Short mmCIF file of C-alpha atoms in Angstrom, two decimals:
data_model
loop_
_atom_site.label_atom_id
_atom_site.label_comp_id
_atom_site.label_asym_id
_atom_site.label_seq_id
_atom_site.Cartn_x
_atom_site.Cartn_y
_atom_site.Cartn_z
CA UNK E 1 -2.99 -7.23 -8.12
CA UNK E 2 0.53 -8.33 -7.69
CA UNK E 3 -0.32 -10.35 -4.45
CA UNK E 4 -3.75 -11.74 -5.77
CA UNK E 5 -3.19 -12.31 -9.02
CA UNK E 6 0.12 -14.23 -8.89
CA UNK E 7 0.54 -18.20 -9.15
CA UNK E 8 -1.68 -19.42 -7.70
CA UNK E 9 -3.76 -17.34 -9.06
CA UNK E 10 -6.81 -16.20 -6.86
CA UNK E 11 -9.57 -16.98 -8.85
CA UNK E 12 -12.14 -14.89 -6.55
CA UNK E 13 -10.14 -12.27 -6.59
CA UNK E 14 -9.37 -12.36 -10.56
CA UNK E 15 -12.90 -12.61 -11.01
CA UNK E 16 -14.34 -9.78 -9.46
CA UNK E 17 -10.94 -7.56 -10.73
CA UNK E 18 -11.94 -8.11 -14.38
CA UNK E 19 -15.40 -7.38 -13.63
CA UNK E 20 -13.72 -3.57 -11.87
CA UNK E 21 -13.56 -0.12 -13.73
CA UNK E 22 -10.95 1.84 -11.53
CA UNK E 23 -10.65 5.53 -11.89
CA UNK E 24 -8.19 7.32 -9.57
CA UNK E 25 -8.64 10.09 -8.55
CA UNK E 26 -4.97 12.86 -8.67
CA UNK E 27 -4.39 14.13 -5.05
CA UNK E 28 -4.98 18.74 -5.43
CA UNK E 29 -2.68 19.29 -2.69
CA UNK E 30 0.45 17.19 -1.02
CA UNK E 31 -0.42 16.30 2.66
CA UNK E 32 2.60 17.39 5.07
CA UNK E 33 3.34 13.24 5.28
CA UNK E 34 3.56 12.48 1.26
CA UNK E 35 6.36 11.21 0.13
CA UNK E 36 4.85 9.62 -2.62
CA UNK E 37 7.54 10.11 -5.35
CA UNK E 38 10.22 8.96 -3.75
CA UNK E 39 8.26 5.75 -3.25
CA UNK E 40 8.16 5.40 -7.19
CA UNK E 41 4.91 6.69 -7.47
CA UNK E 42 3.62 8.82 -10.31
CA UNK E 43 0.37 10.44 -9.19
CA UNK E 44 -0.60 11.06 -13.01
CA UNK E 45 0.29 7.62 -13.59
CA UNK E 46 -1.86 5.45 -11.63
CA UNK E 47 -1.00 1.87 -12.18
CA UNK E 48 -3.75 -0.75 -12.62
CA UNK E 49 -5.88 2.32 -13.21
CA UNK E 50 -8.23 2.40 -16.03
CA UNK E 51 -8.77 6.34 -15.90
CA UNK E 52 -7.73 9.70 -14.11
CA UNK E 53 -10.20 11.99 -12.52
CA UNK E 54 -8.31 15.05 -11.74
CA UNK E 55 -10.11 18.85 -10.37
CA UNK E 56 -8.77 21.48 -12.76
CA UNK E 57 -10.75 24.26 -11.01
CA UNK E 58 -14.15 24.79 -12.95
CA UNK E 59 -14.17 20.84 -14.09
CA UNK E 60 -12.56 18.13 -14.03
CA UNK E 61 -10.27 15.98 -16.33
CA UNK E 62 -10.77 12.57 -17.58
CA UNK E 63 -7.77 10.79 -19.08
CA UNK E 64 -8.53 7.23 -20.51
CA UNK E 65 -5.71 4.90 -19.01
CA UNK E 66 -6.83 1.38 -20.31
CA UNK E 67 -9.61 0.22 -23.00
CA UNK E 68 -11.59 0.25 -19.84
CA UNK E 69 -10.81 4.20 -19.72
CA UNK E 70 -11.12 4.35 -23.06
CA UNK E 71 -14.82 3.16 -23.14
CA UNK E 72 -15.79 5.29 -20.43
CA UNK E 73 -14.76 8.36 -22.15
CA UNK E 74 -15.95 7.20 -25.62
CA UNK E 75 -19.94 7.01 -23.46
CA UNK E 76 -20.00 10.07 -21.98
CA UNK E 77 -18.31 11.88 -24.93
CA UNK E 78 -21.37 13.61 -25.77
CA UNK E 79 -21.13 15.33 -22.28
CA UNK E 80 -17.20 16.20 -22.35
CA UNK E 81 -15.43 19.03 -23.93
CA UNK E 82 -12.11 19.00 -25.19
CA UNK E 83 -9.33 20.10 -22.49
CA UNK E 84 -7.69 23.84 -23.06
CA UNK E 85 -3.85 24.57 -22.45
CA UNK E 86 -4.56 25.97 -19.22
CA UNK E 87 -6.30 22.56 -17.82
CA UNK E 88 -3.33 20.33 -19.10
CA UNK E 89 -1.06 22.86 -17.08
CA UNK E 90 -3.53 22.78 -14.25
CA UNK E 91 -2.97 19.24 -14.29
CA UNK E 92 1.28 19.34 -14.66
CA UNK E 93 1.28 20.98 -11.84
CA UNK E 94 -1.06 19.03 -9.26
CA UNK E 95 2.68 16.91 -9.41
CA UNK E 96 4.66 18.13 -6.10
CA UNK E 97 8.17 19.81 -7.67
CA UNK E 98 9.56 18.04 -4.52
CA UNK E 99 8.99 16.31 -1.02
CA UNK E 100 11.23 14.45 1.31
CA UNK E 101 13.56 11.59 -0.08
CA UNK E 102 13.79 8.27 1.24
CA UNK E 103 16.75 5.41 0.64
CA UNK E 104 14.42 2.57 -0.65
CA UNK E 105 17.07 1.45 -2.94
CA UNK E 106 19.23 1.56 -0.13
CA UNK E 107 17.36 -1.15 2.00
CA UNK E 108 19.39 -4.47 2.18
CA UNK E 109 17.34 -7.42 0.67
CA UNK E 110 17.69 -10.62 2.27
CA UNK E 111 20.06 -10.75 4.42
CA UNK E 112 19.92 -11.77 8.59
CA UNK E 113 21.28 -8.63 9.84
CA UNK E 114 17.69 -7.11 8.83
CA UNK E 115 16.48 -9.73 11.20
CA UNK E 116 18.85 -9.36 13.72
CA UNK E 117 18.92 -6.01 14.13
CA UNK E 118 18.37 -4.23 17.66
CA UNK E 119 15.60 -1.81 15.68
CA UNK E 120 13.36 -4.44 16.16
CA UNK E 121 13.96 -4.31 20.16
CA UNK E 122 13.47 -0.37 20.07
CA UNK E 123 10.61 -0.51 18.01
CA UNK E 124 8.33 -3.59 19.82
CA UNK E 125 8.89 -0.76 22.63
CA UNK E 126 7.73 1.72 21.63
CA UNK E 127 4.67 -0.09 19.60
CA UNK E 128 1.17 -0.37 21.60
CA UNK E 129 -0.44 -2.99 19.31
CA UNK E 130 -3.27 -0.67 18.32
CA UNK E 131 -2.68 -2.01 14.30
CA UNK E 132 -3.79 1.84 13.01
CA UNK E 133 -0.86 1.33 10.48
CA UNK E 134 -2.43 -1.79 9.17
CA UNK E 135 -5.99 -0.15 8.43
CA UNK E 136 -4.53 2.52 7.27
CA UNK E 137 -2.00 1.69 5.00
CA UNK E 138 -3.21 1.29 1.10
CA UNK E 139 -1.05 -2.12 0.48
CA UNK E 140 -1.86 -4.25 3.57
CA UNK E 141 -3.39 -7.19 2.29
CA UNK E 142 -3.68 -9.70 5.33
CA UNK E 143 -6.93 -11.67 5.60
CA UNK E 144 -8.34 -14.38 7.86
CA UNK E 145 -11.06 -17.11 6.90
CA UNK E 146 -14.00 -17.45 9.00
CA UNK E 147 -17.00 -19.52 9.53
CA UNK E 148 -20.60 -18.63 10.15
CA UNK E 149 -23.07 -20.65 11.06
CA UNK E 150 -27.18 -20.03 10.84
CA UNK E 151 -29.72 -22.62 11.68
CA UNK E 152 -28.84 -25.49 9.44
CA UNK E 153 -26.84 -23.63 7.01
CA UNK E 154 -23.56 -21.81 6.88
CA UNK E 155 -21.05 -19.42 4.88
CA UNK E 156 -17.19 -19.44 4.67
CA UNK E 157 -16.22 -16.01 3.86
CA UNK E 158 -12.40 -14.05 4.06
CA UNK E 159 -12.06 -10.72 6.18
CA UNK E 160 -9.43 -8.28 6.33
CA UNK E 161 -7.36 -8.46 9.42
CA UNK E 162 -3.57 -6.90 10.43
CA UNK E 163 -0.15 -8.88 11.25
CA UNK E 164 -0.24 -6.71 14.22
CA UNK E 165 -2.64 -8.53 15.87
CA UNK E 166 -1.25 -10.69 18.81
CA UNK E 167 -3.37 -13.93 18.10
CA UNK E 168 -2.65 -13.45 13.74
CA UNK E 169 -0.19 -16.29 14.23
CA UNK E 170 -1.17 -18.23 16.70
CA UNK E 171 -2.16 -21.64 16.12
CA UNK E 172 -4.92 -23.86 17.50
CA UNK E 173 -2.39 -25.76 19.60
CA UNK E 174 -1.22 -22.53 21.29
CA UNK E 175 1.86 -22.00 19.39
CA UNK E 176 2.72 -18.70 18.58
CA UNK E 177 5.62 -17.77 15.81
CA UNK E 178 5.56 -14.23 16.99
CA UNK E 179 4.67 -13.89 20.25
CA UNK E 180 6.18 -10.36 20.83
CA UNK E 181 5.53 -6.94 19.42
CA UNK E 182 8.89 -7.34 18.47
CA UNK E 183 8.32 -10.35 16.11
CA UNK E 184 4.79 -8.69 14.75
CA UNK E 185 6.59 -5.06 13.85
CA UNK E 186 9.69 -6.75 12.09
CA UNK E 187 7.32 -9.11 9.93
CA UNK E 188 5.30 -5.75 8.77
CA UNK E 189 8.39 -3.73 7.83
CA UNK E 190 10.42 -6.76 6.02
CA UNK E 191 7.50 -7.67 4.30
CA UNK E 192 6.85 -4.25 2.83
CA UNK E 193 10.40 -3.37 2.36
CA UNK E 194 12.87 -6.67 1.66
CA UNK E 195 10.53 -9.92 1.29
CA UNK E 196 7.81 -8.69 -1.46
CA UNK E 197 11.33 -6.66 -3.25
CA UNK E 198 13.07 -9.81 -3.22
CA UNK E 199 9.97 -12.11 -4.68
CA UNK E 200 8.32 -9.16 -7.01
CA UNK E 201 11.13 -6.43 -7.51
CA UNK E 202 8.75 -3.68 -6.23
CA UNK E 203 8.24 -2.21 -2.28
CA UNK E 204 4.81 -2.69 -0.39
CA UNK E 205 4.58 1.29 0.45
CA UNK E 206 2.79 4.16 -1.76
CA UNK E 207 4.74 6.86 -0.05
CA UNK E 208 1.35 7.82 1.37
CA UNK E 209 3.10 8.68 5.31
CA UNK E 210 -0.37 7.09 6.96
CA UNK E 211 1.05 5.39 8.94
CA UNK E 212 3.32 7.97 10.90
CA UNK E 213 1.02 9.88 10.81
CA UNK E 214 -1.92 7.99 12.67
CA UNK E 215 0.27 6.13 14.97
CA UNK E 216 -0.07 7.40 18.46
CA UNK E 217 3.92 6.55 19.15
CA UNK E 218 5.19 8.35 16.23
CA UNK E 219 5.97 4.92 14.44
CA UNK E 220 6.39 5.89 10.79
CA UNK E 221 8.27 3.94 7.74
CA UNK E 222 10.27 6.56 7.03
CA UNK E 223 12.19 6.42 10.35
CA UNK E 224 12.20 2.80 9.42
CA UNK E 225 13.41 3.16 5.80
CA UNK E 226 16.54 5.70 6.82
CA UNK E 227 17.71 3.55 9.77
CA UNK E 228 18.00 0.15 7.58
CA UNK E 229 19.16 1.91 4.63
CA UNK E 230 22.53 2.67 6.79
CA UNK E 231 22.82 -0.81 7.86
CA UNK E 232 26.52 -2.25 6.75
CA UNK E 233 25.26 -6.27 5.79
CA UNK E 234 27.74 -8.89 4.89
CA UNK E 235 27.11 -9.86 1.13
#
Protein backbone atom coordinates (compact mmCIF):
# COMPACT_ATOMS: atom_id res chain seq x y z
CA UNK A 1 0.00 0.00 0.00
CA UNK A 2 2.75 2.34 0.89
CA UNK A 3 4.39 2.02 -2.65
CA UNK A 4 1.00 2.00 -4.63
CA UNK A 5 -0.93 4.14 -2.94
CA UNK A 6 1.43 7.12 -2.53
CA UNK A 7 1.41 10.44 -4.77
CA UNK A 8 0.84 9.65 -7.52
CA UNK A 9 -1.52 7.69 -6.50
CA UNK A 10 -2.06 4.38 -8.56
CA UNK A 11 -5.44 4.52 -9.42
CA UNK A 12 -5.55 0.68 -10.66
CA UNK A 13 -4.09 -0.32 -7.88
CA UNK A 14 -6.38 1.88 -5.36
CA UNK A 15 -9.18 0.57 -7.12
CA UNK A 16 -9.00 -2.95 -6.88
CA UNK A 17 -7.45 -2.43 -2.95
CA UNK A 18 -10.76 -0.87 -1.84
CA UNK A 19 -12.64 -3.43 -3.59
CA UNK A 20 -10.08 -6.28 -1.18
CA UNK A 21 -11.19 -7.98 2.18
CA UNK A 22 -7.73 -9.18 3.63
CA UNK A 23 -7.66 -11.66 6.40
CA UNK A 24 -4.23 -12.86 7.58
CA UNK A 25 -3.73 -15.62 8.61
CA UNK A 26 -1.16 -15.89 12.41
CA UNK A 27 1.87 -18.17 11.57
CA UNK A 28 1.33 -21.78 14.48
CA UNK A 29 4.90 -22.30 14.55
CA UNK A 30 8.23 -19.94 13.90
CA UNK A 31 10.20 -21.32 10.86
CA UNK A 32 14.08 -21.76 11.84
CA UNK A 33 14.61 -18.36 9.39
CA UNK A 34 11.89 -15.90 11.20
CA UNK A 35 13.01 -13.08 12.46
CA UNK A 36 9.94 -11.39 12.13
CA UNK A 37 9.91 -9.25 15.34
CA UNK A 38 12.90 -7.80 15.12
CA UNK A 39 11.78 -6.54 11.72
CA UNK A 40 8.89 -4.58 13.59
CA UNK A 41 6.45 -7.00 12.89
CA UNK A 42 3.59 -7.96 15.16
CA UNK A 43 2.15 -11.26 13.90
CA UNK A 44 -1.22 -10.50 15.89
CA UNK A 45 -1.12 -7.21 14.42
CA UNK A 46 -1.31 -7.49 10.80
CA UNK A 47 -1.21 -4.12 9.21
CA UNK A 48 -3.52 -3.27 6.30
CA UNK A 49 -5.35 -6.35 7.51
CA UNK A 50 -9.00 -6.30 7.88
CA UNK A 51 -9.16 -9.59 10.10
CA UNK A 52 -7.06 -12.42 11.87
CA UNK A 53 -7.59 -16.05 11.20
CA UNK A 54 -5.62 -17.79 13.77
CA UNK A 55 -5.78 -22.14 14.56
CA UNK A 56 -6.47 -22.43 18.29
CA UNK A 57 -6.53 -26.25 18.12
CA UNK A 58 -10.27 -27.43 17.75
CA UNK A 59 -11.23 -23.95 15.77
CA UNK A 60 -10.14 -21.15 14.81
CA UNK A 61 -10.22 -17.40 15.86
CA UNK A 62 -11.57 -14.52 14.05
CA UNK A 63 -10.59 -11.06 15.27
CA UNK A 64 -12.24 -8.10 13.32
CA UNK A 65 -9.27 -5.65 12.46
CA UNK A 66 -11.09 -2.96 10.28
CA UNK A 67 -15.00 -2.23 9.53
CA UNK A 68 -14.14 -4.60 6.79
CA UNK A 69 -13.38 -7.27 9.71
CA UNK A 70 -15.97 -6.04 11.47
CA UNK A 71 -18.66 -6.90 8.80
CA UNK A 72 -17.35 -10.17 8.21
CA UNK A 73 -17.75 -11.23 11.70
CA UNK A 74 -21.09 -9.39 12.21
CA UNK A 75 -22.37 -12.13 8.82
CA UNK A 76 -21.27 -15.12 9.98
CA UNK A 77 -22.12 -14.37 13.66
CA UNK A 78 -24.81 -16.78 13.65
CA UNK A 79 -22.11 -19.51 12.99
CA UNK A 80 -19.37 -18.25 15.66
CA UNK A 81 -19.16 -18.83 19.30
CA UNK A 82 -17.73 -16.65 21.70
CA UNK A 83 -13.82 -17.34 22.40
CA UNK A 84 -12.95 -19.12 26.02
CA UNK A 85 -9.80 -18.09 28.18
CA UNK A 86 -7.96 -20.92 26.95
CA UNK A 87 -8.29 -19.80 23.05
CA UNK A 88 -7.19 -16.12 23.85
CA UNK A 89 -4.08 -17.83 25.59
CA UNK A 90 -3.80 -20.22 22.70
CA UNK A 91 -3.55 -17.25 20.70
CA UNK A 92 -0.82 -15.12 23.19
CA UNK A 93 1.23 -17.61 22.72
CA UNK A 94 1.37 -18.41 18.81
CA UNK A 95 3.82 -14.94 19.46
CA UNK A 96 7.60 -16.37 19.49
CA UNK A 97 9.00 -15.25 23.29
CA UNK A 98 12.17 -14.64 21.14
CA UNK A 99 14.20 -15.16 17.80
CA UNK A 100 17.37 -13.71 16.48
CA UNK A 101 17.93 -9.81 16.59
CA UNK A 102 18.93 -7.78 13.82
CA UNK A 103 20.49 -3.92 13.82
CA UNK A 104 17.85 -2.32 11.45
CA UNK A 105 18.05 0.81 13.35
CA UNK A 106 21.57 0.53 13.02
CA UNK A 107 21.68 0.73 9.11
CA UNK A 108 23.14 4.14 7.89
CA UNK A 109 20.53 6.05 5.72
CA UNK A 110 21.81 7.92 2.94
CA UNK A 111 25.00 8.21 2.91
CA UNK A 112 27.84 7.06 -0.10
CA UNK A 113 29.79 4.79 1.98
CA UNK A 114 26.59 2.36 1.65
CA UNK A 115 27.34 2.70 -1.99
CA UNK A 116 30.80 2.46 -1.89
CA UNK A 117 31.25 -0.22 0.12
CA UNK A 118 33.43 -3.41 -0.93
CA UNK A 119 30.16 -5.69 0.29
CA UNK A 120 28.84 -4.99 -2.87
CA UNK A 121 32.11 -6.58 -4.65
CA UNK A 122 31.82 -9.75 -2.29
CA UNK A 123 28.34 -10.11 -2.75
CA UNK A 124 27.93 -9.68 -6.94
CA UNK A 125 30.41 -12.80 -6.33
CA UNK A 126 28.96 -14.79 -4.77
CA UNK A 127 25.31 -14.00 -6.45
CA UNK A 128 24.26 -16.36 -9.55
CA UNK A 129 21.43 -14.14 -10.87
CA UNK A 130 18.81 -16.83 -10.29
CA UNK A 131 16.32 -13.74 -8.66
CA UNK A 132 14.75 -16.61 -6.02
CA UNK A 133 14.99 -13.69 -3.43
CA UNK A 134 12.86 -11.51 -5.59
CA UNK A 135 9.88 -14.14 -5.97
CA UNK A 136 10.17 -14.94 -2.83
CA UNK A 137 10.30 -12.08 -0.81
CA UNK A 138 6.66 -10.64 0.43
CA UNK A 139 7.64 -6.74 -0.33
CA UNK A 140 9.20 -6.89 -3.84
CA UNK A 141 7.12 -4.85 -5.86
CA UNK A 142 9.00 -4.44 -9.32
CA UNK A 143 6.86 -4.63 -12.46
CA UNK A 144 7.38 -4.27 -16.20
CA UNK A 145 4.71 -3.09 -18.89
CA UNK A 146 4.12 -5.18 -21.80
CA UNK A 147 2.33 -5.30 -25.01
CA UNK A 148 0.26 -7.98 -26.65
CA UNK A 149 -0.89 -8.05 -29.76
CA UNK A 150 -3.91 -10.41 -31.39
CA UNK A 151 -5.18 -10.05 -34.87
CA UNK A 152 -6.24 -6.46 -35.07
CA UNK A 153 -6.50 -5.82 -31.47
CA UNK A 154 -4.23 -5.55 -28.49
CA UNK A 155 -3.82 -5.26 -24.53
CA UNK A 156 -1.25 -3.30 -22.40
CA UNK A 157 -1.05 -5.06 -19.22
CA UNK A 158 1.84 -4.78 -16.04
CA UNK A 159 3.69 -8.08 -14.83
CA UNK A 160 5.72 -8.72 -11.95
CA UNK A 161 9.36 -8.96 -12.66
CA UNK A 162 12.79 -8.75 -10.21
CA UNK A 163 15.71 -5.97 -10.17
CA UNK A 164 17.83 -8.97 -10.42
CA UNK A 165 17.26 -9.49 -13.76
CA UNK A 166 20.27 -8.49 -16.05
CA UNK A 167 18.17 -6.75 -18.90
CA UNK A 168 15.59 -4.83 -15.82
CA UNK A 169 17.58 -1.71 -16.66
CA UNK A 170 18.59 -1.82 -19.80
CA UNK A 171 17.38 0.54 -22.23
CA UNK A 172 16.35 0.27 -25.88
CA UNK A 173 19.55 2.00 -26.94
CA UNK A 174 21.69 -0.63 -25.14
CA UNK A 175 22.51 1.30 -22.14
CA UNK A 176 22.64 -0.43 -19.09
CA UNK A 177 22.74 1.50 -15.45
CA UNK A 178 23.64 -1.73 -13.82
CA UNK A 179 25.35 -3.86 -15.83
CA UNK A 180 26.93 -6.06 -13.05
CA UNK A 181 25.58 -8.33 -10.38
CA UNK A 182 27.25 -5.98 -8.37
CA UNK A 183 25.08 -2.94 -9.35
CA UNK A 184 21.69 -5.29 -9.36
CA UNK A 185 22.42 -6.76 -5.56
CA UNK A 186 23.29 -3.21 -4.08
CA UNK A 187 20.02 -1.62 -5.69
CA UNK A 188 17.88 -4.61 -3.91
CA UNK A 189 19.45 -4.24 -0.46
CA UNK A 190 19.49 -0.16 -0.40
CA UNK A 191 16.19 -0.13 -1.58
CA UNK A 192 14.80 -2.36 1.12
CA UNK A 193 16.98 -1.11 3.81
CA UNK A 194 18.12 2.88 3.33
CA UNK A 195 16.11 4.37 0.18
CA UNK A 196 12.28 3.36 1.06
CA UNK A 197 13.55 4.32 5.21
CA UNK A 198 14.69 7.51 4.04
CA UNK A 199 11.40 8.40 1.71
CA UNK A 200 8.68 6.42 4.05
CA UNK A 201 10.38 5.94 7.58
CA UNK A 202 9.71 2.14 7.43
CA UNK A 203 12.20 -0.97 5.97
CA UNK A 204 11.12 -3.10 2.83
CA UNK A 205 11.69 -6.59 4.86
CA UNK A 206 8.94 -8.64 7.01
CA UNK A 207 11.61 -10.50 8.86
CA UNK A 208 10.27 -13.49 6.94
CA UNK A 209 14.32 -15.04 6.26
CA UNK A 210 13.01 -16.24 2.51
CA UNK A 211 15.36 -15.16 1.06
CA UNK A 212 18.43 -16.88 2.87
CA UNK A 213 16.81 -19.39 2.96
CA UNK A 214 16.01 -20.20 -0.83
CA UNK A 215 19.12 -18.77 -2.16
CA UNK A 216 21.40 -21.44 -3.41
CA UNK A 217 24.68 -19.18 -2.25
CA UNK A 218 23.55 -18.63 1.19
CA UNK A 219 22.71 -14.87 0.33
CA UNK A 220 20.45 -13.78 3.17
CA UNK A 221 19.54 -10.04 4.55
CA UNK A 222 20.52 -10.74 7.69
CA UNK A 223 24.22 -11.19 6.80
CA UNK A 224 23.46 -8.04 4.94
CA UNK A 225 21.75 -6.12 7.78
CA UNK A 226 24.75 -6.98 10.52
CA UNK A 227 27.60 -6.09 8.12
CA UNK A 228 26.14 -2.42 7.24
CA UNK A 229 24.91 -1.88 10.61
CA UNK A 230 28.84 -1.80 11.69
CA UNK A 231 29.70 0.51 8.99
CA UNK A 232 31.46 3.87 10.59
CA UNK A 233 29.77 6.72 7.82
CA UNK A 234 30.79 10.30 7.90
CA UNK A 235 27.65 12.39 8.98
Amino acid sequence: DRVFLEEPTDEAYRKRRELTTLVALVCTGEGPECFCLSAGVDPLQPSGADALLADVGEAYLLKPVSDKGAAIVDALRGLLSEPTEGDLSTLNALVPAKQRDYPFDRVPVGYSELWNSPKWDDLGELCIGCSICTIVCPTCHCFDVEDERSGCSGKRFRAWDTCMSSCFTKMGTGENPRPTKRERVRQRFLHKLSYLRLKTGRIACTGCGRCGAQCPVGIGIEEVISDLAEMKVER
